[in-house]
Amino acid sequence: MTVSIRTPGTPFLVLDTGRMERNIARLDAHLAGLRVPLRPHFKTAKCLEIARRMSGGGIGPATVSTLREAEVLADAGFTDILYAVGIAPDKLARVAALRARGVDLAVILDSPEQADAVGAASRASGSRIPALIELDADGHRSGLAPDDPRLTGLGAAIEAGGGELRGVLVHAGESYKCPTAESRAAAAEGERAAAVHAAERLRGAGLACPVVSVGSTPTAHAARSLEGVTEVRAGVYVFHDLVMAGLGVCAIDDIAISVVATVIGQQADKGWTITDAGWTAMSRDRGTAAQAVDQGYGLVMSLEGEVYDDLIVSATSQEHGILSLRPGSRAVAPVLPVGTRVRVLPNHACATAAQFGAYQLLGPAGSISDVWPRIGGW
């Protein structure tokens, strides 16, 4: 199919596959130079067509954030999957069912209660469910500190209960607050050192730790050494977004997705142009608000991809987006009559993409060349 970009009803999500392929190739090349494989995280894309491209055209190792993603990937032939959200005991039956289909699905945990549940599910299913211990390298979210005295006991509990200690996993979430190349490199080294130290502690206690898994998009690009690491995870790199651009991880013209909206009104006395893409289209994510340049709810460009100088989505309600110049700007706002279509680059690609059921693929000469469905649900 090929239709004009002016044909689908707005708002809708468009994907520039050329930019996406460039983003994939960039991280693949960087990690190849460091001799560590990538386990792509599909939480951003949630799309089989994109999953295959992130896996080099095949069905390589995968990271997921929902069991629904794992089930869809398994149906497509993926057999090496890491569910990288702390396991809830009531989800272990689905984990066991996937493993019974021949999928090497691993889970993560950071508590004795989870280890007990993994053990019970392993005994009930007759298959040792592999688990990685989640680490906390920077005080961001879940996990045990690498020096936590409970670490080795937790590893032993996984094994004693009937599960399999697969290794350790860390996500340097605070890297999303690192605005310089040096600070991101330091975060990457902190992430690596935390994971390697924890793995050494487990091995020193006589426990196997074959997998040492690290990753975030900022640290994956910034890493200078991955000694002791066995795999890297990253997800938003496939599209990038305004937060990544604000950190310096990518350029604005690397951002591969945008939302097409239609102008539905003007408030000339306020300097506002109103569109039909509110927070239900863009999400409520305001990730650039803490950065040097606040992009509001998104940066506005023409259908052809020309960024309008300083024009942002400055406010939203459920189905309305308000476009205006950023505070302090000396730019001249473009004239956008009612019916004009614009594209909006998102703050957070994961959150904005999640508002839509499919990607409309950007084709040549202002066309839509195909539609790729997204995976929804949990």
Coordinates of C-alpha atoms in Angstrom, one line a residue:
M1 CA 0.0 0.0 0.0
T2 CA 1.1 3.6 -0.6
V3 CA -1.1 6.5 0.4
S4 CA -0.5 10.2 1.0
I5 CA 0.6 11.2 4.4
R6 CA -2.5 13.5 4.2
T7 CA -4.8 10.5 4.0
P8 CA -4.9 8.7 7.5
G9 CA -7.0 10.3 10.1
T10 CA -5.0 12.3 12.7
P11 CA -3.4 11.9 15.1
F12 CA -1.3 9.0 14.0
L13 CA 2.3 7.7 14.5
V14 CA 4.8 7.7 11.7
L15 CA 8.1 5.9 11.5
D16 CA 11.1 6.9 9.4
T17 CA 12.6 3.5 8.8
G18 CA 15.8 5.1 7.3
R19 CA 16.5 6.9 10.6
M20 CA 15.6 3.7 12.5
E21 CA 18.0 1.6 10.5
R22 CA 20.8 4.2 11.0
N23 CA 20.2 4.1 14.7
I24 CA 20.4 0.3 14.9
A25 CA 23.6 0.2 12.8
R26 CA 25.2 2.8 15.0
L27 CA 24.8 0.9 18.3
D28 CA 25.6 -2.4 16.7
A29 CA 28.9 -1.0 15.4
H30 CA 29.8 0.5 18.7
L31 CA 29.3 -2.7 20.7
A32 CA 31.0 -4.8 18.0
G33 CA 34.1 -2.7 18.6
L34 CA 33.8 -3.5 22.3
R35 CA 33.3 -7.2 21.5
V36 CA 30.1 -7.5 23.6
P37 CA 26.8 -8.7 22.1
L38 CA 23.6 -6.6 22.3
R39 CA 20.4 -8.1 23.7
P40 CA 17.9 -5.6 22.2
H41 CA 15.1 -4.4 24.5
F42 CA 11.8 -4.4 22.6
K43 CA 9.9 -2.3 25.2
T44 CA 10.2 0.8 23.0
A45 CA 9.3 -0.7 19.6
K46 CA 6.8 -3.5 20.6
C47 CA 6.6 -4.6 17.0
L48 CA 7.7 -7.8 15.3
E49 CA 8.9 -6.1 12.1
I50 CA 11.2 -3.9 14.2
A51 CA 12.2 -6.7 16.5
R52 CA 13.6 -8.6 13.5
R53 CA 15.6 -5.6 12.4
M54 CA 17.0 -5.0 15.8
S55 CA 18.1 -8.6 15.8
G56 CA 19.9 -8.2 12.5
G57 CA 17.1 -9.7 10.4
G58 CA 16.9 -12.9 12.5
I59 CA 15.6 -14.1 15.8
G60 CA 18.4 -13.3 18.2
P61 CA 18.4 -12.8 22.0
A62 CA 15.7 -10.4 23.2
T63 CA 14.7 -8.4 26.2
V64 CA 11.1 -7.6 27.0
S65 CA 9.2 -5.6 29.5
T66 CA 5.9 -7.6 29.4
L67 CA 5.1 -11.3 29.1
R68 CA 2.8 -10.4 26.3
E69 CA 5.8 -9.2 24.3
A70 CA 7.5 -12.5 25.2
E71 CA 4.6 -14.5 24.0
V72 CA 4.4 -12.7 20.6
L73 CA 8.1 -13.0 20.1
A74 CA 7.9 -16.7 21.0
D75 CA 5.1 -17.2 18.4
A76 CA 7.5 -15.7 15.8
G77 CA 10.3 -18.1 16.7
F78 CA 12.4 -16.2 19.2
T79 CA 13.7 -18.6 21.8
D80 CA 16.2 -16.6 24.0
I81 CA 14.2 -14.0 26.0
L82 CA 14.9 -12.1 29.1
Y83 CA 11.9 -10.6 31.0
A84 CA 13.5 -7.6 32.6
V85 CA 10.9 -6.5 35.1
G86 CA 10.9 -7.9 38.6
I87 CA 8.9 -11.1 38.5
A88 CA 5.5 -11.1 40.1
P89 CA 4.7 -14.6 41.6
D90 CA 1.4 -14.8 39.8
K91 CA 3.1 -14.5 36.4
L92 CA 5.3 -17.5 36.8
A93 CA 2.7 -19.9 35.4
R94 CA 3.0 -18.0 32.1
V95 CA 6.8 -18.1 32.3
A96 CA 6.6 -21.9 32.8
A97 CA 4.2 -22.3 29.9
L98 CA 6.6 -20.4 27.6
R99 CA 9.5 -22.5 28.8
A100 CA 7.5 -25.7 28.1
R101 CA 7.3 -24.5 24.5
G102 CA 11.1 -24.5 24.3
V103 CA 11.7 -20.8 25.0
D104 CA 14.7 -20.1 27.2
L105 CA 12.8 -17.4 29.2
A106 CA 14.7 -15.9 32.2
V107 CA 13.3 -13.6 34.9
I108 CA 14.8 -11.1 37.3
L109 CA 14.3 -10.6 41.0
D110 CA 15.8 -8.9 44.1
S111 CA 14.0 -10.5 47.1
P112 CA 13.8 -13.8 48.9
E113 CA 10.0 -13.9 48.3
Q114 CA 10.5 -13.8 44.6
A115 CA 13.2 -16.5 44.9
D116 CA 10.9 -18.7 46.8
A117 CA 8.2 -18.2 44.2
V118 CA 10.6 -19.1 41.4
G119 CA 11.6 -22.2 43.3
A120 CA 8.1 -23.3 43.8
A121 CA 7.2 -22.7 40.1
S122 CA 10.3 -24.6 39.0
R123 CA 9.4 -27.6 41.2
A124 CA 5.8 -27.6 40.0
S125 CA 6.8 -27.4 36.3
G126 CA 9.7 -29.7 36.5
S127 CA 11.9 -27.1 34.8
R128 CA 14.5 -24.9 36.5
I129 CA 13.4 -21.3 35.8
P130 CA 16.5 -19.1 35.3
A131 CA 16.7 -15.9 37.3
L132 CA 19.1 -13.0 37.3
I133 CA 19.6 -10.9 40.4
E134 CA 18.7 -7.3 39.8
L135 CA 21.3 -4.8 41.0
D136 CA 21.1 -1.1 41.9
A137 CA 24.1 0.8 40.6
D138 CA 22.9 4.4 41.1
G139 CA 20.0 4.5 43.6
H140 CA 17.5 4.8 40.7
R141 CA 14.9 2.1 41.3
S142 CA 14.9 -1.7 42.1
G143 CA 17.7 -4.0 43.0
L144 CA 20.4 -4.8 45.5
A145 CA 23.6 -2.8 45.9
P146 CA 26.6 -4.7 44.6
D147 CA 28.0 -4.8 48.2
D148 CA 24.7 -5.8 49.8
P149 CA 25.4 -8.6 52.3
R150 CA 22.1 -10.3 51.2
L151 CA 23.4 -10.9 47.6
T152 CA 25.1 -14.2 48.0
G153 CA 22.3 -15.5 50.2
L154 CA 19.8 -14.6 47.6
G155 CA 21.8 -16.4 44.9
A156 CA 22.0 -19.5 47.1
A157 CA 18.3 -19.4 47.7
I158 CA 17.5 -19.4 44.0
E159 CA 19.6 -22.5 43.5
A160 CA 18.4 -24.3 46.7
G161 CA 14.8 -23.7 45.9
G162 CA 15.0 -25.4 42.5
G163 CA 15.6 -22.4 40.3
E164 CA 18.7 -21.6 38.3
L165 CA 20.9 -18.6 39.1
R166 CA 21.6 -17.2 35.6
G167 CA 23.6 -14.1 36.6
V168 CA 23.2 -10.4 37.5
L169 CA 21.5 -7.5 35.7
V170 CA 21.8 -3.7 36.2
H171 CA 20.2 -0.7 34.6
A172 CA 21.9 2.7 35.1
G173 CA 18.7 4.7 35.2
E174 CA 20.5 7.8 36.5
S175 CA 22.3 8.0 33.1
Y176 CA 19.2 9.8 31.8
K177 CA 20.4 12.8 33.9
C178 CA 23.9 12.9 32.4
P179 CA 24.2 15.8 29.9
T180 CA 27.8 15.4 28.9
A181 CA 29.9 12.7 27.2
E182 CA 32.1 12.4 30.2
S183 CA 29.3 12.0 32.7
R184 CA 27.7 9.3 30.5
A185 CA 31.0 7.5 30.2
A186 CA 31.3 7.6 34.0
A187 CA 27.8 6.2 34.4
A188 CA 28.6 3.4 32.0
E189 CA 31.8 2.5 33.9
G190 CA 29.8 2.6 37.2
E191 CA 27.2 0.3 35.7
R192 CA 29.9 -2.1 34.4
A193 CA 31.9 -2.1 37.7
A194 CA 28.8 -2.7 39.8
A195 CA 27.7 -5.7 37.7
V196 CA 31.2 -7.2 37.6
H197 CA 31.8 -6.8 41.3
A198 CA 28.5 -8.5 42.2
A199 CA 29.3 -11.3 39.8
E200 CA 32.7 -11.8 41.4
R201 CA 31.1 -11.9 44.8
L202 CA 28.7 -14.6 43.7
R203 CA 31.4 -16.7 42.1
G204 CA 33.5 -16.2 45.2
A205 CA 30.7 -17.8 47.2
G206 CA 30.8 -20.9 44.9
L207 CA 27.8 -19.8 42.8
A208 CA 27.7 -19.8 39.0
C209 CA 27.2 -16.4 37.4
P210 CA 27.4 -16.9 33.6
V211 CA 25.5 -13.7 32.6
V212 CA 26.6 -10.2 33.5
S213 CA 24.0 -8.0 31.9
V214 CA 24.2 -4.2 31.7
G215 CA 22.4 -1.5 29.8
S216 CA 20.6 1.7 29.0
T217 CA 20.7 3.7 25.8
P218 CA 22.9 6.5 27.2
T219 CA 25.5 4.1 28.7
A220 CA 25.4 1.6 25.8
H221 CA 26.6 4.4 23.5
A222 CA 29.0 5.9 26.1
A223 CA 30.8 2.7 27.2
R224 CA 34.5 2.7 26.7
S225 CA 35.2 -0.7 28.2
L226 CA 32.9 -3.6 28.9
E227 CA 35.4 -6.0 30.5
G228 CA 33.7 -8.7 32.4
V229 CA 30.3 -7.9 30.8
T230 CA 28.6 -10.6 28.7
E231 CA 25.7 -8.6 27.2
V232 CA 24.3 -5.1 26.8
R233 CA 20.6 -4.2 26.8
A234 CA 19.1 -1.0 25.2
G235 CA 15.8 -0.1 23.8
V236 CA 15.0 3.6 23.0
Y237 CA 18.1 3.8 20.7
V238 CA 16.0 2.3 18.0
F239 CA 14.0 5.5 17.7
H240 CA 15.7 8.0 20.0
D241 CA 13.7 11.0 21.2
L242 CA 14.0 14.6 22.5
V243 CA 15.3 13.5 25.9
M244 CA 18.2 11.6 24.2
A245 CA 18.8 14.6 22.0
G246 CA 18.9 16.9 25.0
L247 CA 21.5 14.7 26.6
G248 CA 23.6 14.7 23.5
V249 CA 23.2 10.9 22.8
C250 CA 21.7 11.7 19.4
A251 CA 20.8 14.6 17.1
I252 CA 17.3 15.9 16.4
D253 CA 17.5 14.4 12.9
D254 CA 18.1 10.9 14.4
I255 CA 14.6 10.8 16.0
A256 CA 12.7 8.2 13.9
I257 CA 9.1 8.6 15.1
S258 CA 6.8 11.5 15.1
V259 CA 3.0 12.2 15.6
V260 CA 1.0 13.7 12.7
A261 CA -1.5 16.2 13.9
T262 CA -4.0 18.6 12.3
V263 CA -4.4 22.3 13.1
I264 CA -8.0 22.8 14.4
G265 CA -7.9 26.4 15.6
Q266 CA -6.0 29.6 16.5
Q267 CA -5.9 31.9 19.5
A268 CA -3.9 34.7 17.8
D269 CA -3.9 37.0 20.8
K270 CA -2.2 34.3 22.9
G271 CA 0.2 33.2 20.1
W272 CA -1.5 29.7 20.1
T273 CA -2.1 27.3 17.3
I274 CA -4.4 24.4 18.4
T275 CA -4.1 20.8 17.1
D276 CA -6.0 17.5 17.6
A277 CA -3.0 15.8 19.3
G278 CA -3.3 16.2 23.0
W279 CA -1.8 14.1 25.8
T280 CA -3.6 11.0 24.6
A281 CA -1.4 11.2 21.5
M282 CA 1.8 12.6 22.9
S283 CA 1.6 11.1 26.4
R284 CA 2.1 13.2 29.6
D285 CA 5.9 12.7 29.6
R286 CA 7.7 16.0 30.2
G287 CA 11.2 14.5 30.3
T288 CA 12.9 17.5 28.8
A289 CA 11.6 19.9 31.5
A290 CA 14.7 19.2 33.6
Q291 CA 17.1 19.7 30.7
A292 CA 18.7 22.8 29.4
V293 CA 16.1 23.1 26.6
D294 CA 12.6 22.4 27.5
Q295 CA 10.7 21.0 24.5
G296 CA 7.3 21.1 26.2
Y297 CA 5.3 18.1 25.1
G298 CA 7.1 17.9 21.7
L299 CA 9.0 19.8 19.0
V300 CA 7.0 20.7 15.9
M301 CA 8.0 20.3 12.3
S302 CA 6.4 20.3 8.9
L303 CA 5.1 17.2 7.2
E304 CA 8.4 17.3 5.1
G305 CA 10.4 17.1 8.3
E306 CA 11.6 20.7 8.6
V307 CA 11.8 21.7 12.2
Y308 CA 10.0 25.0 13.0
D309 CA 12.3 27.2 15.0
D310 CA 11.4 27.2 18.7
L311 CA 7.8 25.9 18.0
I312 CA 6.8 23.4 20.7
V313 CA 3.7 21.8 22.0
S314 CA 3.6 24.0 25.1
A315 CA 0.4 22.6 26.7
T316 CA -2.0 19.8 26.2
S317 CA -5.4 18.6 27.3
Q318 CA -6.9 15.2 26.5
E319 CA -7.4 15.8 22.8
H320 CA -6.0 19.3 22.3
G321 CA -2.4 20.3 21.7
I322 CA -1.4 24.0 22.0
L323 CA 1.5 25.0 19.8
S324 CA 3.5 28.2 20.7
L325 CA 7.0 29.6 20.7
R326 CA 9.1 28.6 23.6
P327 CA 9.4 31.3 26.3
G328 CA 12.0 33.9 25.4
S329 CA 12.2 33.0 21.7
R330 CA 12.7 35.7 19.1
A331 CA 11.6 33.4 16.3
V332 CA 8.7 34.2 14.1
A333 CA 5.9 31.7 14.5
P334 CA 4.9 30.0 11.2
V335 CA 1.5 30.6 9.8
L336 CA -0.4 27.3 10.1
P337 CA -4.0 27.6 8.9
V338 CA -6.8 25.3 10.1
G339 CA -6.4 22.0 8.3
T340 CA -2.6 22.2 8.1
R341 CA -0.9 19.0 9.1
V342 CA 2.3 19.0 11.2
R343 CA 4.6 16.4 12.8
V344 CA 5.6 16.4 16.4
L345 CA 8.8 14.8 17.7
P346 CA 8.2 13.1 21.1
N347 CA 10.0 13.7 24.5
H348 CA 9.9 10.0 25.3
A349 CA 9.6 7.6 22.4
C350 CA 8.4 4.6 24.5
A351 CA 5.6 6.6 26.1
T352 CA 4.4 8.3 22.9
A353 CA 4.5 5.1 20.8
A354 CA 2.5 3.4 23.5
Q355 CA -0.5 5.6 22.7
F356 CA -0.9 4.1 19.2
G357 CA -1.7 0.7 17.8
A358 CA 0.5 0.8 14.7
Y359 CA 3.3 2.6 12.9
Q360 CA 2.6 4.3 9.6
L361 CA 5.8 4.0 7.6
L362 CA 7.1 7.2 6.1
G363 CA 7.7 6.6 2.4
P364 CA 9.1 8.8 -0.4
A365 CA 7.5 12.1 -1.5
G366 CA 5.2 12.5 1.5
S367 CA 3.7 9.1 1.4
I368 CA 2.8 6.3 3.8
S369 CA 4.3 3.0 2.4
D370 CA 3.0 0.5 4.9
V371 CA 1.6 -0.1 8.4
W372 CA 3.2 -2.2 11.1
P373 CA 1.1 -3.2 14.1
R374 CA 2.4 -2.8 17.7
I375 CA 2.1 -5.3 20.5
G376 CA -0.2 -4.2 23.2
G377 CA -1.1 -5.4 26.7
W378 CA 0.8 -7.1 29.5

